[in-house]
PDB file of C-alpha atoms and ligand atoms in Angstrom:
ATOM      1  CA  UNK M   1     -39.021   6.668  13.984  1.00  0.00           C
ATOM      2  CA  UNK M   2     -36.988   3.579  13.184  1.00  0.00           C
ATOM      3  CA  UNK M   3     -36.912   4.617   9.568  1.00  0.00           C
ATOM      4  CA  UNK M   4     -35.361   8.014  10.169  1.00  0.00           C
ATOM      5  CA  UNK M   5     -32.719   6.481  12.450  1.00  0.00           C
ATOM      6  CA  UNK M   6     -31.813   4.106   9.684  1.00  0.00           C
ATOM      7  CA  UNK M   7     -31.631   6.949   7.191  1.00  0.00           C
ATOM      8  CA  UNK M   8     -29.373   8.854   9.542  1.00  0.00           C
ATOM      9  CA  UNK M   9     -27.083   5.864   9.989  1.00  0.00           C
ATOM     10  CA  UNK M  10     -26.754   5.235   6.271  1.00  0.00           C
ATOM     11  CA  UNK M  11     -26.050   8.926   5.731  1.00  0.00           C
ATOM     12  CA  UNK M  12     -23.211   8.774   8.256  1.00  0.00           C
ATOM     13  CA  UNK M  13     -21.758   5.764   6.452  1.00  0.00           C
ATOM     14  CA  UNK M  14     -22.116   7.446   3.074  1.00  0.00           C
ATOM     15  CA  UNK M  15     -20.495  10.617   4.419  1.00  0.00           C
ATOM     16  CA  UNK M  16     -17.499   8.807   5.852  1.00  0.00           C
ATOM     17  CA  UNK M  17     -17.063   6.770   2.681  1.00  0.00           C
ATOM     18  CA  UNK M  18     -17.168   9.935   0.634  1.00  0.00           C
ATOM     19  CA  UNK M  19     -14.748  11.722   2.940  1.00  0.00           C
ATOM     20  CA  UNK M  20     -12.383   8.787   2.667  1.00  0.00           C
ATOM     21  CA  UNK M  21     -12.438   8.618  -1.113  1.00  0.00           C
ATOM     22  CA  UNK M  22     -12.090  12.401  -1.356  1.00  0.00           C
ATOM     23  CA  UNK M  23      -9.044  12.250   0.891  1.00  0.00           C
ATOM     24  CA  UNK M  24      -7.551   9.379  -1.087  1.00  0.00           C
ATOM     25  CA  UNK M  25      -8.194  11.121  -4.393  1.00  0.00           C
ATOM     26  CA  UNK M  26      -6.715  14.286  -2.909  1.00  0.00           C
ATOM     27  CA  UNK M  27      -3.289  12.872  -2.178  1.00  0.00           C
ATOM     28  CA  UNK M  28      -3.201  10.775  -5.326  1.00  0.00           C
ATOM     29  CA  UNK M  29      -3.806  13.855  -7.425  1.00  0.00           C
ATOM     30  CA  UNK M  30      -1.099  15.783  -5.569  1.00  0.00           C
ATOM     31  CA  UNK M  31       1.373  12.933  -5.877  1.00  0.00           C
ATOM     32  CA  UNK M  32       0.690  12.668  -9.609  1.00  0.00           C
ATOM     33  CA  UNK M  33       1.423  16.377  -9.941  1.00  0.00           C
ATOM     34  CA  UNK M  34       4.626  16.147  -7.918  1.00  0.00           C
ATOM     35  CA  UNK M  35       6.156  13.080  -9.506  1.00  0.00           C
ATOM     36  CA  UNK M  36       6.678  11.859 -13.054  1.00  0.00           C
ATOM     37  CA  UNK M  37       4.127   9.209 -14.020  1.00  0.00           C
ATOM     38  CA  UNK M  38       6.623   6.399 -13.795  1.00  0.00           C
ATOM     39  CA  UNK M  39       6.604   3.400 -11.490  1.00  0.00           C
ATOM     40  CA  UNK M  40       9.386   3.839  -8.934  1.00  0.00           C
ATOM     41  CA  UNK M  41      10.244   0.125  -9.093  1.00  0.00           C
ATOM     42  CA  UNK M  42       9.884  -1.236 -12.625  1.00  0.00           C
ATOM     43  CA  UNK M  43      10.158   2.101 -14.427  1.00  0.00           C
ATOM     44  CA  UNK M  44       7.010   1.625 -16.495  1.00  0.00           C
ATOM     45  CA  UNK M  45       5.566   4.856 -17.800  1.00  0.00           C
ATOM     46  CA  UNK M  46       1.904   5.660 -17.449  1.00  0.00           C
ATOM     47  CA  UNK M  47      -0.380   7.973 -19.319  1.00  0.00           C
ATOM     48  CA  UNK M  48      -4.030   8.330 -20.222  1.00  0.00           C
ATOM     49  CA  UNK M  49      -6.076   5.247 -19.365  1.00  0.00           C
ATOM     50  CA  UNK M  50      -3.051   3.403 -17.958  1.00  0.00           C
ATOM     51  CA  UNK M  51      -2.675   6.042 -15.303  1.00  0.00           C
ATOM     52  CA  UNK M  52      -5.233   4.303 -13.083  1.00  0.00           C
ATOM     53  CA  UNK M  53      -2.722   1.460 -12.655  1.00  0.00           C
ATOM     54  CA  UNK M  54      -0.298   3.868 -11.061  1.00  0.00           C
ATOM     55  CA  UNK M  55      -0.947   4.052  -7.334  1.00  0.00           C
ATOM     56  CA  UNK M  56       0.374   6.057  -4.432  1.00  0.00           C
ATOM     57  CA  UNK M  57       2.440   4.097  -1.944  1.00  0.00           C
ATOM     58  CA  UNK M  58       3.087   5.486   1.514  1.00  0.00           C
ATOM     59  CA  UNK M  59       6.727   4.966   2.393  1.00  0.00           C
ATOM     60  CA  UNK M  60       5.982   4.599   6.091  1.00  0.00           C
ATOM     61  CA  UNK M  61       2.782   2.634   5.336  1.00  0.00           C
ATOM     62  CA  UNK M  62       0.714   5.247   7.175  1.00  0.00           C
ATOM     63  CA  UNK M  63      -2.051   6.368   4.837  1.00  0.00           C
ATOM     64  CA  UNK M  64      -2.842   9.285   7.111  1.00  0.00           C
ATOM     65  CA  UNK M  65       0.662  10.670   6.843  1.00  0.00           C
ATOM     66  CA  UNK M  66       0.369  12.919   3.788  1.00  0.00           C
ATOM     67  CA  UNK M  67       2.887  15.772   3.951  1.00  0.00           C
ATOM     68  CA  UNK M  68       2.358  18.423   1.290  1.00  0.00           C
ATOM     69  CA  UNK M  69       5.903  18.049  -0.032  1.00  0.00           C
ATOM     70  CA  UNK M  70       5.113  14.439  -0.980  1.00  0.00           C
ATOM     71  CA  UNK M  71       8.023  13.027   1.001  1.00  0.00           C
ATOM     72  CA  UNK M  72       5.932  10.077   2.192  1.00  0.00           C
ATOM     73  CA  UNK M  73       4.637   9.200  -1.264  1.00  0.00           C
ATOM     74  CA  UNK M  74       5.983   6.992  -3.957  1.00  0.00           C
ATOM     75  CA  UNK M  75       4.283   6.237  -7.252  1.00  0.00           C
ATOM     76  CA  UNK M  76       4.162   2.505  -7.911  1.00  0.00           C
ATOM     77  CA  UNK M  77       2.251   0.461 -10.458  1.00  0.00           C
ATOM     78  CA  UNK M  78      -0.298  -1.918  -8.937  1.00  0.00           C
ATOM     79  CA  UNK M  79       2.036  -4.914  -9.403  1.00  0.00           C
ATOM     80  CA  UNK M  80       5.070  -3.363  -7.762  1.00  0.00           C
ATOM     81  CA  UNK M  81       2.829  -1.899  -5.098  1.00  0.00           C
ATOM     82  CA  UNK M  82       1.600  -5.397  -4.281  1.00  0.00           C
ATOM     83  CA  UNK M  83       5.184  -6.630  -4.139  1.00  0.00           C
ATOM     84  CA  UNK M  84       6.190  -3.790  -1.886  1.00  0.00           C
ATOM     85  CA  UNK M  85       3.519  -4.645   0.646  1.00  0.00           C
ATOM     86  CA  UNK M  86       4.225  -8.362   0.360  1.00  0.00           C
ATOM     87  CA  UNK M  87       7.881  -7.682   1.138  1.00  0.00           C
ATOM     88  CA  UNK M  88       6.870  -5.615   4.128  1.00  0.00           C
ATOM     89  CA  UNK M  89       4.719  -8.472   5.428  1.00  0.00           C
ATOM     90  CA  UNK M  90       7.581 -10.923   4.937  1.00  0.00           C
ATOM     91  CA  UNK M  91      10.031  -8.612   6.667  1.00  0.00           C
ATOM     92  CA  UNK M  92       7.683  -8.299   9.621  1.00  0.00           C
ATOM     93  CA  UNK M  93       7.389 -12.060   9.809  1.00  0.00           C
ATOM     94  CA  UNK M  94      11.171 -12.054  10.016  1.00  0.00           C
ATOM     95  CA  UNK M  95      12.016 -14.873   7.640  1.00  0.00           C
ATOM     96  CA  UNK M  96      13.765 -12.699   5.097  1.00  0.00           C
ATOM     97  CA  UNK M  97      16.761 -10.882   6.486  1.00  0.00           C
ATOM     98  CA  UNK M  98      16.614  -7.132   6.082  1.00  0.00           C
ATOM     99  CA  UNK M  99      18.810  -5.514   3.451  1.00  0.00           C
ATOM    100  CA  UNK M 100      19.051  -7.807   0.453  1.00  0.00           C
ATOM    101  CA  UNK M 101      15.908  -9.805   1.088  1.00  0.00           C
ATOM    102  CA  UNK M 102      15.611 -11.060  -2.481  1.00  0.00           C
ATOM    103  CA  UNK M 103      18.955 -12.856  -2.651  1.00  0.00           C
ATOM    104  CA  UNK M 104      18.483 -14.302   0.823  1.00  0.00           C
ATOM    105  CA  UNK M 105      15.135 -15.712  -0.239  1.00  0.00           C
ATOM    106  CA  UNK M 106      16.643 -17.189  -3.392  1.00  0.00           C
ATOM    107  CA  UNK M 107      19.470 -19.047  -1.695  1.00  0.00           C
ATOM    108  CA  UNK M 108      17.525 -20.837   0.994  1.00  0.00           C
ATOM    109  CA  UNK M 109      13.996 -21.986   1.542  1.00  0.00           C
ATOM    110  CA  UNK M 110      11.937 -19.402   3.378  1.00  0.00           C
ATOM    111  CA  UNK M 111       9.558 -22.153   4.429  1.00  0.00           C
ATOM    112  CA  UNK M 112      12.212 -23.958   6.455  1.00  0.00           C
ATOM    113  CA  UNK M 113      12.707 -20.826   8.511  1.00  0.00           C
ATOM    114  CA  UNK M 114       8.999 -20.292   8.719  1.00  0.00           C
ATOM    115  CA  UNK M 115       8.506 -23.773  10.068  1.00  0.00           C
ATOM    116  CA  UNK M 116      11.098 -23.414  12.808  1.00  0.00           C
ATOM    117  CA  UNK M 117       9.723 -19.989  13.598  1.00  0.00           C
ATOM    118  CA  UNK M 118       6.222 -21.353  14.003  1.00  0.00           C
ATOM    119  CA  UNK M 119       7.528 -24.100  16.201  1.00  0.00           C
ATOM    120  CA  UNK M 120       9.345 -21.586  18.370  1.00  0.00           C
ATOM    121  CA  UNK M 121       6.166 -19.575  18.712  1.00  0.00           C
ATOM    122  CA  UNK M 122       4.210 -22.548  19.996  1.00  0.00           C
ATOM    123  CA  UNK M 123       6.380 -22.809  23.105  1.00  0.00           C
TER     124      UNK M 123
HETATM  125 ZN1   ZN V   1       5.983  -1.209 -11.392  1.00  0.00          ZN
HETATM  126 ZN1   ZN V   2       1.508   1.131  -0.321  1.00  0.00          ZN
END
Protein backbone atom coordinates (compact mmCIF):
# COMPACT_ATOMS: atom_id res chain seq x y z
CA UNK A 1 0.00 0.00 0.00
CA UNK A 2 2.77 2.38 1.01
CA UNK A 3 4.47 1.73 -2.28
CA UNK A 4 1.54 2.76 -4.45
CA UNK A 5 1.06 5.94 -2.40
CA UNK A 6 4.66 6.80 -3.02
CA UNK A 7 4.28 6.12 -6.72
CA UNK A 8 1.24 8.35 -6.80
CA UNK A 9 3.07 11.15 -5.03
CA UNK A 10 6.06 11.01 -7.35
CA UNK A 11 3.71 11.00 -10.33
CA UNK A 12 2.05 14.17 -9.06
CA UNK A 13 5.45 15.82 -8.70
CA UNK A 14 6.53 14.67 -12.14
CA UNK A 15 3.26 15.93 -13.64
CA UNK A 16 3.55 19.37 -12.10
CA UNK A 17 7.19 19.65 -13.12
CA UNK A 18 6.27 18.70 -16.65
CA UNK A 19 3.34 21.11 -16.73
CA UNK A 20 5.63 23.87 -15.52
CA UNK A 21 8.33 23.27 -18.10
CA UNK A 22 5.72 22.93 -20.85
CA UNK A 23 4.24 26.27 -19.83
CA UNK A 24 7.66 27.90 -19.69
CA UNK A 25 8.65 26.48 -23.06
CA UNK A 26 5.29 27.61 -24.42
CA UNK A 27 5.76 31.30 -23.74
CA UNK A 28 9.44 31.26 -24.63
CA UNK A 29 8.63 29.83 -28.03
CA UNK A 30 5.90 32.43 -28.59
CA UNK A 31 8.14 35.27 -27.48
CA UNK A 32 10.89 34.08 -29.83
CA UNK A 33 8.39 34.12 -32.68
CA UNK A 34 7.12 37.58 -31.80
CA UNK A 35 10.41 39.35 -31.26
CA UNK A 36 13.71 39.52 -33.11
CA UNK A 37 16.36 37.34 -31.48
CA UNK A 38 18.22 40.27 -30.02
CA UNK A 39 18.84 41.11 -26.39
CA UNK A 40 16.72 44.13 -25.48
CA UNK A 41 19.53 45.57 -23.33
CA UNK A 42 22.94 44.91 -24.88
CA UNK A 43 21.72 44.34 -28.44
CA UNK A 44 23.54 41.04 -28.89
CA UNK A 45 22.09 38.89 -31.63
CA UNK A 46 21.34 35.24 -31.09
CA UNK A 47 20.96 32.35 -33.44
CA UNK A 48 21.39 28.59 -33.50
CA UNK A 49 23.10 27.25 -30.39
CA UNK A 50 23.44 30.72 -28.84
CA UNK A 51 19.69 31.05 -28.77
CA UNK A 52 19.50 29.19 -25.45
CA UNK A 53 21.24 32.17 -23.84
CA UNK A 54 18.34 34.37 -24.83
CA UNK A 55 15.68 34.28 -22.14
CA UNK A 56 12.21 35.67 -21.68
CA UNK A 57 11.91 38.39 -19.07
CA UNK A 58 8.53 39.31 -17.66
CA UNK A 59 8.24 43.08 -17.51
CA UNK A 60 6.00 42.98 -14.45
CA UNK A 61 8.02 40.08 -12.97
CA UNK A 62 4.89 37.90 -12.91
CA UNK A 63 5.72 34.67 -14.70
CA UNK A 64 2.05 33.75 -14.82
CA UNK A 65 1.15 36.89 -16.72
CA UNK A 66 1.59 35.76 -20.32
CA UNK A 67 -0.66 37.76 -22.66
CA UNK A 68 -0.77 36.40 -26.20
CA UNK A 69 0.33 39.71 -27.70
CA UNK A 70 3.63 39.40 -25.81
CA UNK A 71 3.26 42.78 -24.12
CA UNK A 72 4.65 41.42 -20.85
CA UNK A 73 7.67 39.78 -22.45
CA UNK A 74 11.09 41.05 -23.23
CA UNK A 75 13.92 39.02 -24.70
CA UNK A 76 17.11 39.43 -22.68
CA UNK A 77 20.38 37.52 -22.73
CA UNK A 78 21.13 35.67 -19.49
CA UNK A 79 23.60 38.37 -18.37
CA UNK A 80 21.28 41.32 -18.91
CA UNK A 81 18.44 39.30 -17.46
CA UNK A 82 20.47 38.81 -14.29
CA UNK A 83 21.20 42.53 -14.18
CA UNK A 84 17.57 43.37 -14.67
CA UNK A 85 16.52 41.30 -11.69
CA UNK A 86 19.43 42.57 -9.60
CA UNK A 87 18.33 46.14 -10.31
CA UNK A 88 14.80 45.26 -9.31
CA UNK A 89 16.05 43.84 -6.01
CA UNK A 90 18.12 46.97 -5.39
CA UNK A 91 15.20 49.23 -6.23
CA UNK A 92 13.00 47.34 -3.79
CA UNK A 93 15.63 47.71 -1.10
CA UNK A 94 15.41 51.43 -1.81
CA UNK A 95 19.08 52.36 -1.84
CA UNK A 96 19.19 53.31 -5.49
CA UNK A 97 16.85 56.14 -6.38
CA UNK A 98 14.38 55.30 -9.11
CA UNK A 99 14.95 56.77 -12.56
CA UNK A 100 18.66 56.93 -13.24
CA UNK A 101 19.76 54.30 -10.76
CA UNK A 102 23.11 53.68 -12.42
CA UNK A 103 24.48 57.21 -12.11
CA UNK A 104 23.18 57.53 -8.56
CA UNK A 105 25.00 54.34 -7.64
CA UNK A 106 28.20 55.58 -9.26
CA UNK A 107 28.35 58.90 -7.45
CA UNK A 108 27.86 57.72 -3.91
CA UNK A 109 28.40 54.56 -1.96
CA UNK A 110 25.30 52.40 -1.89
CA UNK A 111 26.64 50.70 1.22
CA UNK A 112 26.53 53.90 3.26
CA UNK A 113 22.83 54.17 2.56
CA UNK A 114 22.37 50.50 3.19
CA UNK A 115 24.01 50.81 6.57
CA UNK A 116 21.83 53.69 7.71
CA UNK A 117 18.81 51.89 6.32
CA UNK A 118 19.60 48.77 8.30
CA UNK A 119 20.09 50.84 11.40
CA UNK A 120 16.74 52.52 10.88
CA UNK A 121 15.09 49.14 10.51
CA UNK A 122 16.44 47.93 13.84
CA UNK A 123 14.47 50.56 15.75
ZN1 LIG B 1 22.16 41.29 -23.13
ZN1 LIG C 1 13.00 38.23 -15.74
